[in-house]
Amino acid sequence: MPEPTYIITSVLICSAITWALRAAPFAFLAPIRDSALLPYVNKNMPLGVLTILVVYTLRHTPVALTPHTGAVAAALVTTAALHIWRKNAVLSVLGGTAVHVVILSTLPLS
C-alpha cells in the first residue's frame, strides 16, 4: 500500500494539472476577445463542425442501395429538415440520430 503522503501528493498534482488545463482556454481567449478573428470563427465554426460530422458519418456508408443506406439517407434528410425548420443544431442532431436508430432497430439483421 502506498504511503499517505504519496497519495496526497498525487491527488494534489493531478488536481493542479486538471485545473490548469480547464483554465488554459480562458487565459488564451482573453487577449483575442477584441480581435476580428473571434466573430469570424463564431460565424463559421458551426458549419465546419457539421460538415466534419456529415463526412465522418457517411464515410463507411455503402454506395449501393441497401437498408443501411436508406436509414442513413432518412436520418440525413431529417437532420437537414429539422435544422432548416427550427435552426437548432441540438434538435437537428438528436432528431436525425433518433430516426437512424429507429430505422436500424426495426430492420432485420442481415
Backbone atoms as SQL, in Angstrom:
CREATE TABLE atoms (id INTEGER PRIMARY KEY, chain TEXT, resi INTEGER, resn TEXT, atom TEXT, x REAL, y REAL, z REAL);
INSERT INTO atoms VALUES
  (1, 'A', 1, 'MET', 'N', 0.843, -1.181, 0.000),
  (2, 'A', 1, 'MET', 'CA', 0.000, 0.000, 0.000),
  (3, 'A', 1, 'MET', 'C', 0.889, 1.246, 0.000),
  (4, 'A', 2, 'PRO', 'N', 0.608, 2.201, -0.893),
  (5, 'A', 2, 'PRO', 'CA', 1.430, 3.420, -0.931),
  (6, 'A', 2, 'PRO', 'C', 1.269, 4.244, 0.350),
  (7, 'A', 3, 'GLU', 'N', 2.278, 5.029, 0.583),
  (8, 'A', 3, 'GLU', 'CA', 2.266, 5.913, 1.749),
  (9, 'A', 3, 'GLU', 'C', 1.199, 6.995, 1.575),
  (10, 'A', 4, 'PRO', 'N', 0.607, 7.466, 2.663),
  (11, 'A', 4, 'PRO', 'CA', -0.400, 8.535, 2.574),
  (12, 'A', 4, 'PRO', 'C', 0.147, 9.815, 1.943),
  (13, 'A', 5, 'THR', 'N', 1.402, 10.147, 2.196),
  (14, 'A', 5, 'THR', 'CA', 1.961, 11.369, 1.595),
  (15, 'A', 5, 'THR', 'C', 2.064, 11.221, 0.079),
  (16, 'A', 6, 'TYR', 'N', 2.364, 10.010, -0.406),
  (17, 'A', 6, 'TYR', 'CA', 2.438, 9.756, -1.844),
  (18, 'A', 6, 'TYR', 'C', 1.059, 9.930, -2.481),
  (19, 'A', 7, 'ILE', 'N', 0.036, 9.415, -1.832),
  (20, 'A', 7, 'ILE', 'CA', -1.327, 9.527, -2.352),
  (21, 'A', 7, 'ILE', 'C', -1.776, 10.989, -2.362),
  (22, 'A', 8, 'ILE', 'N', -1.531, 11.691, -1.277),
  (23, 'A', 8, 'ILE', 'CA', -1.937, 13.097, -1.185),
  (24, 'A', 8, 'ILE', 'C', -1.198, 13.929, -2.232),
  (25, 'A', 9, 'THR', 'N', 0.096, 13.683, -2.395),
  (26, 'A', 9, 'THR', 'CA', 0.877, 14.404, -3.399),
  (27, 'A', 9, 'THR', 'C', 0.349, 14.123, -4.802),
  (28, 'A', 10, 'SER', 'N', 0.031, 12.867, -5.085),
  (29, 'A', 10, 'SER', 'CA', -0.504, 12.501, -6.395),
  (30, 'A', 10, 'SER', 'C', -1.833, 13.191, -6.670),
  (31, 'A', 11, 'VAL', 'N', -2.712, 13.200, -5.685),
  (32, 'A', 11, 'VAL', 'CA', -4.015, 13.853, -5.845),
  (33, 'A', 11, 'VAL', 'C', -3.836, 15.352, -6.062),
  (34, 'A', 12, 'LEU', 'N', -2.948, 15.982, -5.323),
  (35, 'A', 12, 'LEU', 'CA', -2.719, 17.421, -5.478),
  (36, 'A', 12, 'LEU', 'C', -2.132, 17.742, -6.853),
  (37, 'A', 13, 'ILE', 'N', -1.189, 16.943, -7.328),
  (38, 'A', 13, 'ILE', 'CA', -0.603, 17.181, -8.649),
  (39, 'A', 13, 'ILE', 'C', -1.656, 17.002, -9.740),
  (40, 'A', 14, 'CYS', 'N', -2.438, 15.932, -9.648),
  (41, 'A', 14, 'CYS', 'CA', -3.500, 15.699, -10.640),
  (42, 'A', 14, 'CYS', 'C', -4.533, 16.820, -10.608),
  (43, 'A', 15, 'SER', 'N', -4.872, 17.283, -9.434),
  (44, 'A', 15, 'SER', 'CA', -5.837, 18.381, -9.320),
  (45, 'A', 15, 'SER', 'C', -5.292, 19.661, -9.932),
  (46, 'A', 16, 'ALA', 'N', -4.029, 19.948, -9.693),
  (47, 'A', 16, 'ALA', 'CA', -3.420, 21.158, -10.256),
  (48, 'A', 16, 'ALA', 'C', -3.364, 21.088, -11.777),
  (49, 'A', 17, 'ILE', 'N', -3.004, 19.928, -12.325),
  (50, 'A', 17, 'ILE', 'CA', -2.962, 19.776, -13.776),
  (51, 'A', 17, 'ILE', 'C', -4.352, 19.916, -14.373),
  (52, 'A', 18, 'THR', 'N', -5.346, 19.278, -13.756),
  (53, 'A', 18, 'THR', 'CA', -6.720, 19.373, -14.248),
  (54, 'A', 18, 'THR', 'C', -7.202, 20.819, -14.225),
  (55, 'A', 19, 'TRP', 'N', -6.965, 21.523, -13.125),
  (56, 'A', 19, 'TRP', 'CA', -7.397, 22.914, -13.017),
  (57, 'A', 19, 'TRP', 'C', -6.707, 23.768, -14.085),
  (58, 'A', 20, 'ALA', 'N', -5.409, 23.559, -14.285),
  (59, 'A', 20, 'ALA', 'CA', -4.669, 24.353, -15.268),
  (60, 'A', 20, 'ALA', 'C', -5.188, 24.093, -16.681),
  (61, 'A', 21, 'LEU', 'N', -5.474, 22.836, -17.006),
  (62, 'A', 21, 'LEU', 'CA', -5.984, 22.529, -18.341),
  (63, 'A', 21, 'LEU', 'C', -7.378, 23.106, -18.570),
  (64, 'A', 22, 'ARG', 'N', -8.168, 23.186, -17.536),
  (65, 'A', 22, 'ARG', 'CA', -9.505, 23.771, -17.689),
  (66, 'A', 22, 'ARG', 'C', -9.453, 25.295, -17.736),
  (67, 'A', 23, 'ALA', 'N', -8.463, 25.897, -17.118),
  (68, 'A', 23, 'ALA', 'CA', -8.352, 27.354, -17.109),
  (69, 'A', 23, 'ALA', 'C', -7.620, 27.885, -18.339),
  (70, 'A', 24, 'ALA', 'N', -6.822, 27.050, -18.984),
  (71, 'A', 24, 'ALA', 'CA', -5.994, 27.499, -20.106),
  (72, 'A', 24, 'ALA', 'C', -6.790, 28.143, -21.243),
  (73, 'A', 25, 'PRO', 'N', -7.915, 27.570, -21.686),
  (74, 'A', 25, 'PRO', 'CA', -8.640, 28.233, -22.785),
  (75, 'A', 25, 'PRO', 'C', -9.085, 29.654, -22.447),
  (76, 'A', 26, 'PHE', 'N', -9.467, 29.880, -21.209),
  (77, 'A', 26, 'PHE', 'CA', -9.891, 31.229, -20.822),
  (78, 'A', 26, 'PHE', 'C', -8.712, 32.192, -20.821),
  (79, 'A', 27, 'ALA', 'N', -7.544, 31.720, -20.440),
  (80, 'A', 27, 'ALA', 'CA', -6.354, 32.575, -20.443),
  (81, 'A', 27, 'ALA', 'C', -5.955, 32.929, -21.873),
  (82, 'A', 28, 'PHE', 'N', -6.110, 31.991, -22.809),
  (83, 'A', 28, 'PHE', 'CA', -5.763, 32.263, -24.203),
  (84, 'A', 28, 'PHE', 'C', -6.835, 33.086, -24.905),
  (85, 'A', 29, 'LEU', 'N', -8.067, 32.999, -24.456),
  (86, 'A', 29, 'LEU', 'CA', -9.166, 33.713, -25.097),
  (87, 'A', 29, 'LEU', 'C', -9.157, 35.200, -24.738),
  (88, 'A', 30, 'ALA', 'N', -8.720, 35.551, -23.558),
  (89, 'A', 30, 'ALA', 'CA', -8.758, 36.943, -23.111),
  (90, 'A', 30, 'ALA', 'C', -8.031, 37.907, -24.054),
  (91, 'A', 31, 'PRO', 'N', -6.830, 37.608, -24.524),
  (92, 'A', 31, 'PRO', 'CA', -6.143, 38.573, -25.401),
  (93, 'A', 31, 'PRO', 'C', -6.790, 38.737, -26.772),
  (94, 'A', 32, 'ILE', 'N', -7.499, 37.732, -27.264),
  (95, 'A', 32, 'ILE', 'CA', -8.081, 37.841, -28.611),
  (96, 'A', 32, 'ILE', 'C', -9.559, 38.195, -28.593),
  (97, 'A', 33, 'ARG', 'N', -10.083, 38.519, -27.438),
  (98, 'A', 33, 'ARG', 'CA', -11.509, 38.804, -27.311),
  (99, 'A', 33, 'ARG', 'C', -11.966, 39.957, -28.215),
  (100, 'A', 34, 'ASP', 'N', -11.116, 40.948, -28.443),
  (101, 'A', 34, 'ASP', 'CA', -11.480, 42.104, -29.269),
  (102, 'A', 34, 'ASP', 'C', -10.957, 42.002, -30.711),
  (103, 'A', 35, 'SER', 'N', -10.430, 40.855, -31.093),
  (104, 'A', 35, 'SER', 'CA', -9.882, 40.726, -32.445),
  (105, 'A', 35, 'SER', 'C', -10.998, 40.448, -33.456),
  (106, 'A', 36, 'ALA', 'N', -10.669, 40.582, -34.730),
  (107, 'A', 36, 'ALA', 'CA', -11.637, 40.304, -35.796),
  (108, 'A', 36, 'ALA', 'C', -11.784, 38.810, -36.044),
  (109, 'A', 37, 'LEU', 'N', -10.875, 38.006, -35.516),
  (110, 'A', 37, 'LEU', 'CA', -10.908, 36.567, -35.740),
  (111, 'A', 37, 'LEU', 'C', -12.077, 35.908, -35.016),
  (112, 'A', 38, 'LEU', 'N', -12.370, 36.342, -33.805),
  (113, 'A', 38, 'LEU', 'CA', -13.398, 35.689, -32.998),
  (114, 'A', 38, 'LEU', 'C', -14.789, 35.746, -33.626),
  (115, 'A', 39, 'PRO', 'N', -15.266, 36.886, -34.127),
  (116, 'A', 39, 'PRO', 'CA', -16.582, 36.873, -34.784),
  (117, 'A', 39, 'PRO', 'C', -16.607, 35.979, -36.030),
  (118, 'A', 40, 'TYR', 'N', -15.491, 35.932, -36.758),
  (119, 'A', 40, 'TYR', 'CA', -15.423, 35.069, -37.944),
  (120, 'A', 40, 'TYR', 'C', -15.546, 33.590, -37.543),
  (121, 'A', 41, 'VAL', 'N', -14.801, 33.192, -36.532),
  (122, 'A', 41, 'VAL', 'CA', -14.863, 31.803, -36.065),
  (123, 'A', 41, 'VAL', 'C', -16.248, 31.494, -35.505),
  (124, 'A', 42, 'ASN', 'N', -16.821, 32.425, -34.774),
  (125, 'A', 42, 'ASN', 'CA', -18.155, 32.233, -34.205),
  (126, 'A', 42, 'ASN', 'C', -19.201, 32.040, -35.299),
  (127, 'A', 43, 'LYS', 'N', -19.028, 32.732, -36.405),
  (128, 'A', 43, 'LYS', 'CA', -19.991, 32.633, -37.502),
  (129, 'A', 43, 'LYS', 'C', -19.802, 31.353, -38.309),
  (130, 'A', 44, 'ASN', 'N', -18.574, 30.958, -38.556),
  (131, 'A', 44, 'ASN', 'CA', -18.295, 29.857, -39.472),
  (132, 'A', 44, 'ASN', 'C', -18.022, 28.512, -38.811),
  (133, 'A', 45, 'MET', 'N', -17.795, 28.474, -37.526),
  (134, 'A', 45, 'MET', 'CA', -17.464, 27.212, -36.863),
  (135, 'A', 45, 'MET', 'C', -18.598, 26.194, -36.911),
  (136, 'A', 46, 'PRO', 'N', -19.855, 26.557, -36.661),
  (137, 'A', 46, 'PRO', 'CA', -20.913, 25.537, -36.704),
  (138, 'A', 46, 'PRO', 'C', -20.997, 24.829, -38.056),
  (139, 'A', 47, 'LEU', 'N', -20.852, 25.562, -39.155),
  (140, 'A', 47, 'LEU', 'CA', -20.896, 24.941, -40.468),
  (141, 'A', 47, 'LEU', 'C', -19.732, 23.975, -40.641),
  (142, 'A', 48, 'GLY', 'N', -18.567, 24.354, -40.200),
  (143, 'A', 48, 'GLY', 'CA', -17.405, 23.479, -40.305),
  (144, 'A', 48, 'GLY', 'C', -17.556, 22.216, -39.478),
  (145, 'A', 49, 'VAL', 'N', -18.054, 22.367, -38.253),
  (146, 'A', 49, 'VAL', 'CA', -18.245, 21.206, -37.381),
  (147, 'A', 49, 'VAL', 'C', -19.290, 20.264, -37.969),
  (148, 'A', 50, 'LEU', 'N', -20.397, 20.793, -38.444),
  (149, 'A', 50, 'LEU', 'CA', -21.432, 19.944, -39.032),
  (150, 'A', 50, 'LEU', 'C', -20.937, 19.279, -40.314),
  (151, 'A', 51, 'THR', 'N', -20.124, 19.955, -41.099),
  (152, 'A', 51, 'THR', 'CA', -19.561, 19.337, -42.303),
  (153, 'A', 51, 'THR', 'C', -18.662, 18.168, -41.924),
  (154, 'A', 52, 'ILE', 'N', -17.837, 18.343, -40.922),
  (155, 'A', 52, 'ILE', 'CA', -16.969, 17.261, -40.463),
  (156, 'A', 52, 'ILE', 'C', -17.808, 16.096, -39.947),
  (157, 'A', 53, 'LEU', 'N', -18.871, 16.377, -39.199),
  (158, 'A', 53, 'LEU', 'CA', -19.745, 15.315, -38.697),
  (159, 'A', 53, 'LEU', 'C', -20.409, 14.545, -39.838),
  (160, 'A', 54, 'VAL', 'N', -20.865, 15.251, -40.872),
  (161, 'A', 54, 'VAL', 'CA', -21.505, 14.583, -42.005),
  (162, 'A', 54, 'VAL', 'C', -20.506, 13.680, -42.719),
  (163, 'A', 55, 'VAL', 'N', -19.318, 14.184, -42.988),
  (164, 'A', 55, 'VAL', 'CA', -18.304, 13.376, -43.673),
  (165, 'A', 55, 'VAL', 'C', -17.921, 12.172, -42.821),
  (166, 'A', 56, 'TYR', 'N', -17.737, 12.382, -41.533),
  (167, 'A', 56, 'TYR', 'CA', -17.379, 11.292, -40.626),
  (168, 'A', 56, 'TYR', 'C', -18.483, 10.237, -40.578),
  (169, 'A', 57, 'THR', 'N', -19.725, 10.674, -40.570),
  (170, 'A', 57, 'THR', 'CA', -20.849, 9.745, -40.500),
  (171, 'A', 57, 'THR', 'C', -21.006, 8.957, -41.795),
  (172, 'A', 58, 'LEU', 'N', -20.803, 9.602, -42.925),
  (173, 'A', 58, 'LEU', 'CA', -21.067, 8.960, -44.212),
  (174, 'A', 58, 'LEU', 'C', -19.869, 8.209, -44.792),
  (175, 'A', 59, 'ARG', 'N', -18.727, 8.241, -44.149),
  (176, 'A', 59, 'ARG', 'CA', -17.522, 7.689, -44.754),
  (177, 'A', 59, 'ARG', 'C', -17.596, 6.184, -44.985),
  (178, 'A', 60, 'HIS', 'N', -18.338, 5.434, -44.184),
  (179, 'A', 60, 'HIS', 'CA', -18.441, 3.986, -44.358),
  (180, 'A', 60, 'HIS', 'C', -19.798, 3.557, -44.904),
  (181, 'A', 61, 'THR', 'N', -20.601, 4.497, -45.332),
  (182, 'A', 61, 'THR', 'CA', -21.917, 4.148, -45.871),
  (183, 'A', 61, 'THR', 'C', -21.739, 3.554, -47.265),
  (184, 'A', 62, 'PRO', 'N', -22.336, 2.377, -47.493),
  (185, 'A', 62, 'PRO', 'CA', -22.181, 1.771, -48.822),
  (186, 'A', 62, 'PRO', 'C', -22.888, 2.600, -49.894),
  (187, 'A', 63, 'VAL', 'N', -22.306, 2.611, -51.082),
  (188, 'A', 63, 'VAL', 'CA', -22.881, 3.377, -52.183),
  (189, 'A', 63, 'VAL', 'C', -24.101, 2.658, -52.751),
  (190, 'A', 64, 'ALA', 'N', -24.101, 1.338, -52.683),
  (191, 'A', 64, 'ALA', 'CA', -25.231, 0.558, -53.192),
  (192, 'A', 64, 'ALA', 'C', -26.479, 0.831, -52.354),
  (193, 'A', 65, 'LEU', 'N', -27.624, 0.660, -52.971),
  (194, 'A', 65, 'LEU', 'CA', -28.892, 0.890, -52.271),
  (195, 'A', 65, 'LEU', 'C', -29.183, -0.292, -51.346),
  (196, 'A', 66, 'THR', 'N', -28.949, -0.078, -50.061),
  (197, 'A', 66, 'THR', 'CA', -29.199, -1.101, -49.049),
  (198, 'A', 66, 'THR', 'C', -30.081, -0.497, -47.969),
  (199, 'A', 67, 'PRO', 'N', -30.635, -1.343, -47.096),
  (200, 'A', 67, 'PRO', 'CA', -31.413, -0.779, -45.982),
  (201, 'A', 67, 'PRO', 'C', -30.598, 0.183, -45.111),
  (202, 'A', 68, 'HIS', 'N', -29.316, -0.128, -44.936),
  (203, 'A', 68, 'HIS', 'CA', -28.466, 0.762, -44.143),
  (204, 'A', 68, 'HIS', 'C', -28.326, 2.121, -44.825),
  (205, 'A', 69, 'THR', 'N', -28.153, 2.109, -46.140),
  (206, 'A', 69, 'THR', 'CA', -28.060, 3.369, -46.887),
  (207, 'A', 69, 'THR', 'C', -29.354, 4.160, -46.776),
  (208, 'A', 70, 'GLY', 'N', -30.487, 3.457, -46.833),
  (209, 'A', 70, 'GLY', 'CA', -31.784, 4.125, -46.673),
  (210, 'A', 70, 'GLY', 'C', -31.931, 4.764, -45.308),
  (211, 'A', 71, 'ALA', 'N', -31.474, 4.062, -44.259),
  (212, 'A', 71, 'ALA', 'CA', -31.548, 4.612, -42.900),
  (213, 'A', 71, 'ALA', 'C', -30.673, 5.856, -42.777),
  (214, 'A', 72, 'VAL', 'N', -29.491, 5.805, -43.361),
  (215, 'A', 72, 'VAL', 'CA', -28.590, 6.963, -43.311),
  (216, 'A', 72, 'VAL', 'C', -29.192, 8.129, -44.088),
  (217, 'A', 73, 'ALA', 'N', -29.761, 7.839, -45.266),
  (218, 'A', 73, 'ALA', 'CA', -30.375, 8.903, -46.074),
  (219, 'A', 73, 'ALA', 'C', -31.554, 9.537, -45.343),
  (220, 'A', 74, 'ALA', 'N', -32.396, 8.707, -44.718),
  (221, 'A', 74, 'ALA', 'CA', -33.544, 9.233, -43.975),
  (222, 'A', 74, 'ALA', 'C', -33.088, 10.095, -42.801),
  (223, 'A', 75, 'ALA', 'N', -32.040, 9.659, -42.104),
  (224, 'A', 75, 'ALA', 'CA', -31.515, 10.443, -40.984),
  (225, 'A', 75, 'ALA', 'C', -30.926, 11.764, -41.463),
  (226, 'A', 76, 'LEU', 'N', -30.228, 11.719, -42.599),
  (227, 'A', 76, 'LEU', 'CA', -29.640, 12.934, -43.155),
  (228, 'A', 76, 'LEU', 'C', -30.711, 13.934, -43.574),
  (229, 'A', 77, 'VAL', 'N', -31.758, 13.441, -44.229),
  (230, 'A', 77, 'VAL', 'CA', -32.858, 14.324, -44.646),
  (231, 'A', 77, 'VAL', 'C', -33.579, 14.882, -43.428),
  (232, 'A', 78, 'THR', 'N', -33.791, 14.038, -42.416),
  (233, 'A', 78, 'THR', 'CA', -34.449, 14.503, -41.193),
  (234, 'A', 78, 'THR', 'C', -33.627, 15.583, -40.504),
  (235, 'A', 79, 'THR', 'N', -32.322, 15.355, -40.407),
  (236, 'A', 79, 'THR', 'CA', -31.447, 16.337, -39.763),
  (237, 'A', 79, 'THR', 'C', -31.484, 17.670, -40.506),
  (238, 'A', 80, 'ALA', 'N', -31.391, 17.608, -41.829),
  (239, 'A', 80, 'ALA', 'CA', -31.410, 18.844, -42.627),
  (240, 'A', 80, 'ALA', 'C', -32.758, 19.555, -42.507),
  (241, 'A', 81, 'ALA', 'N', -33.844, 18.787, -42.574),
  (242, 'A', 81, 'ALA', 'CA', -35.178, 19.396, -42.486),
  (243, 'A', 81, 'ALA', 'C', -35.412, 20.047, -41.125),
  (244, 'A', 82, 'LEU', 'N', -35.014, 19.355, -40.065),
  (245, 'A', 82, 'LEU', 'CA', -35.175, 19.942, -38.727),
  (246, 'A', 82, 'LEU', 'C', -34.331, 21.196, -38.568),
  (247, 'A', 83, 'HIS', 'N', -33.136, 21.180, -39.136),
  (248, 'A', 83, 'HIS', 'CA', -32.283, 22.357, -38.992),
  (249, 'A', 83, 'HIS', 'C', -32.816, 23.540, -39.802),
  (250, 'A', 84, 'ILE', 'N', -33.334, 23.263, -40.983),
  (251, 'A', 84, 'ILE', 'CA', -33.929, 24.343, -41.785),
  (252, 'A', 84, 'ILE', 'C', -35.176, 24.882, -41.092),
  (253, 'A', 85, 'TRP', 'N', -35.961, 23.982, -40.499),
  (254, 'A', 85, 'TRP', 'CA', -37.224, 24.387, -39.865),
  (255, 'A', 85, 'TRP', 'C', -36.985, 25.146, -38.561),
  (256, 'A', 86, 'ARG', 'N', -36.160, 24.596, -37.658),
  (257, 'A', 86, 'ARG', 'CA', -36.021, 25.183, -36.316),
  (258, 'A', 86, 'ARG', 'C', -34.707, 25.932, -36.085),
  (259, 'A', 87, 'LYS', 'N', -33.708, 25.729, -36.952),
  (260, 'A', 87, 'LYS', 'CA', -32.389, 26.357, -36.792),
  (261, 'A', 87, 'LYS', 'C', -31.779, 26.057, -35.410),
  (262, 'A', 88, 'ASN', 'N', -31.928, 24.807, -34.983),
  (263, 'A', 88, 'ASN', 'CA', -31.417, 24.368, -33.688),
  (264, 'A', 88, 'ASN', 'C', -30.560, 23.129, -33.921),
  (265, 'A', 89, 'ALA', 'N', -29.260, 23.257, -33.740),
  (266, 'A', 89, 'ALA', 'CA', -28.338, 22.156, -34.037),
  (267, 'A', 89, 'ALA', 'C', -28.580, 20.951, -33.135),
  (268, 'A', 90, 'VAL', 'N', -28.889, 21.200, -31.872),
  (269, 'A', 90, 'VAL', 'CA', -29.110, 20.082, -30.947),
  (270, 'A', 90, 'VAL', 'C', -30.340, 19.288, -31.374),
  (271, 'A', 91, 'LEU', 'N', -31.426, 19.976, -31.666),
  (272, 'A', 91, 'LEU', 'CA', -32.648, 19.302, -32.114),
  (273, 'A', 91, 'LEU', 'C', -32.395, 18.545, -33.411),
  (274, 'A', 92, 'SER', 'N', -31.668, 19.146, -34.333),
  (275, 'A', 92, 'SER', 'CA', -31.389, 18.513, -35.619),
  (276, 'A', 92, 'SER', 'C', -30.593, 17.229, -35.443),
  (277, 'A', 93, 'VAL', 'N', -29.522, 17.289, -34.674),
  (278, 'A', 93, 'VAL', 'CA', -28.671, 16.116, -34.487),
  (279, 'A', 93, 'VAL', 'C', -29.419, 15.025, -33.728),
  (280, 'A', 94, 'LEU', 'N', -30.124, 15.395, -32.674),
  (281, 'A', 94, 'LEU', 'CA', -30.883, 14.393, -31.916),
  (282, 'A', 94, 'LEU', 'C', -31.998, 13.779, -32.758),
  (283, 'A', 95, 'GLY', 'N', -32.689, 14.592, -33.532),
  (284, 'A', 95, 'GLY', 'CA', -33.759, 14.076, -34.389),
  (285, 'A', 95, 'GLY', 'C', -33.240, 13.133, -35.452),
  (286, 'A', 96, 'GLY', 'N', -32.161, 13.513, -36.117),
  (287, 'A', 96, 'GLY', 'CA', -31.561, 12.643, -37.130),
  (288, 'A', 96, 'GLY', 'C', -31.033, 11.356, -36.534),
  (289, 'A', 97, 'THR', 'N', -30.414, 11.456, -35.367),
  (290, 'A', 97, 'THR', 'CA', -29.917, 10.255, -34.692),
  (291, 'A', 97, 'THR', 'C', -31.067, 9.337, -34.305),
  (292, 'A', 98, 'ALA', 'N', -32.159, 9.909, -33.792),
  (293, 'A', 98, 'ALA', 'CA', -33.319, 9.098, -33.403),
  (294, 'A', 98, 'ALA', 'C', -33.910, 8.372, -34.611),
  (295, 'A', 99, 'VAL', 'N', -34.039, 9.062, -35.732),
  (296, 'A', 99, 'VAL', 'CA', -34.573, 8.428, -36.947),
  (297, 'A', 99, 'VAL', 'C', -33.665, 7.288, -37.383),
  (298, 'A', 100, 'HIS', 'N', -32.369, 7.513, -37.372),
  (299, 'A', 100, 'HIS', 'CA', -31.416, 6.483, -37.774),
  (300, 'A', 100, 'HIS', 'C', -31.511, 5.261, -36.864),
  (301, 'A', 101, 'VAL', 'N', -31.552, 5.477, -35.563),
  (302, 'A', 101, 'VAL', 'CA', -31.612, 4.372, -34.607),
  (303, 'A', 101, 'VAL', 'C', -32.923, 3.605, -34.741),
  (304, 'A', 102, 'VAL', 'N', -34.036, 4.313, -34.884),
  (305, 'A', 102, 'VAL', 'CA', -35.330, 3.643, -35.006),
  (306, 'A', 102, 'VAL', 'C', -35.381, 2.798, -36.270),
  (307, 'A', 103, 'ILE', 'N', -34.922, 3.338, -37.378),
  (308, 'A', 103, 'ILE', 'CA', -34.960, 2.580, -38.634),
  (309, 'A', 103, 'ILE', 'C', -34.056, 1.358, -38.549),
  (310, 'A', 104, 'LEU', 'N', -32.843, 1.525, -38.061),
  (311, 'A', 104, 'LEU', 'CA', -31.932, 0.380, -37.981),
  (312, 'A', 104, 'LEU', 'C', -32.402, -0.636, -36.940),
  (313, 'A', 105, 'SER', 'N', -33.092, -0.199, -35.914),
  (314, 'A', 105, 'SER', 'CA', -33.598, -1.136, -34.904),
  (315, 'A', 105, 'SER', 'C', -34.751, -1.973, -35.426),
  (316, 'A', 106, 'THR', 'N', -35.497, -1.441, -36.373),
  (317, 'A', 106, 'THR', 'CA', -36.648, -2.187, -36.906),
  (318, 'A', 106, 'THR', 'C', -36.278, -3.055, -38.104),
  (319, 'A', 107, 'LEU', 'N', -35.095, -2.846, -38.684),
  (320, 'A', 107, 'LEU', 'CA', -34.673, -3.668, -39.823),
  (321, 'A', 107, 'LEU', 'C', -34.225, -5.033, -39.346),
  (322, 'A', 108, 'PRO', 'N', -34.478, -6.065, -40.159),
  (323, 'A', 108, 'PRO', 'CA', -33.975, -7.390, -39.767),
  (324, 'A', 108, 'PRO', 'C', -32.453, -7.436, -39.875),
  (325, 'A', 109, 'LEU', 'N', -31.846, -8.232, -39.023),
  (326, 'A', 109, 'LEU', 'CA', -30.398, -8.371, -39.074),
  (327, 'A', 109, 'LEU', 'C', -29.993, -9.106, -40.337),
  (328, 'A', 110, 'SER', 'N', -28.941, -8.650, -40.977),
  (329, 'A', 110, 'SER', 'CA', -28.518, -9.330, -42.203),
  (330, 'A', 110, 'SER', 'C', -27.081, -9.762, -42.126);
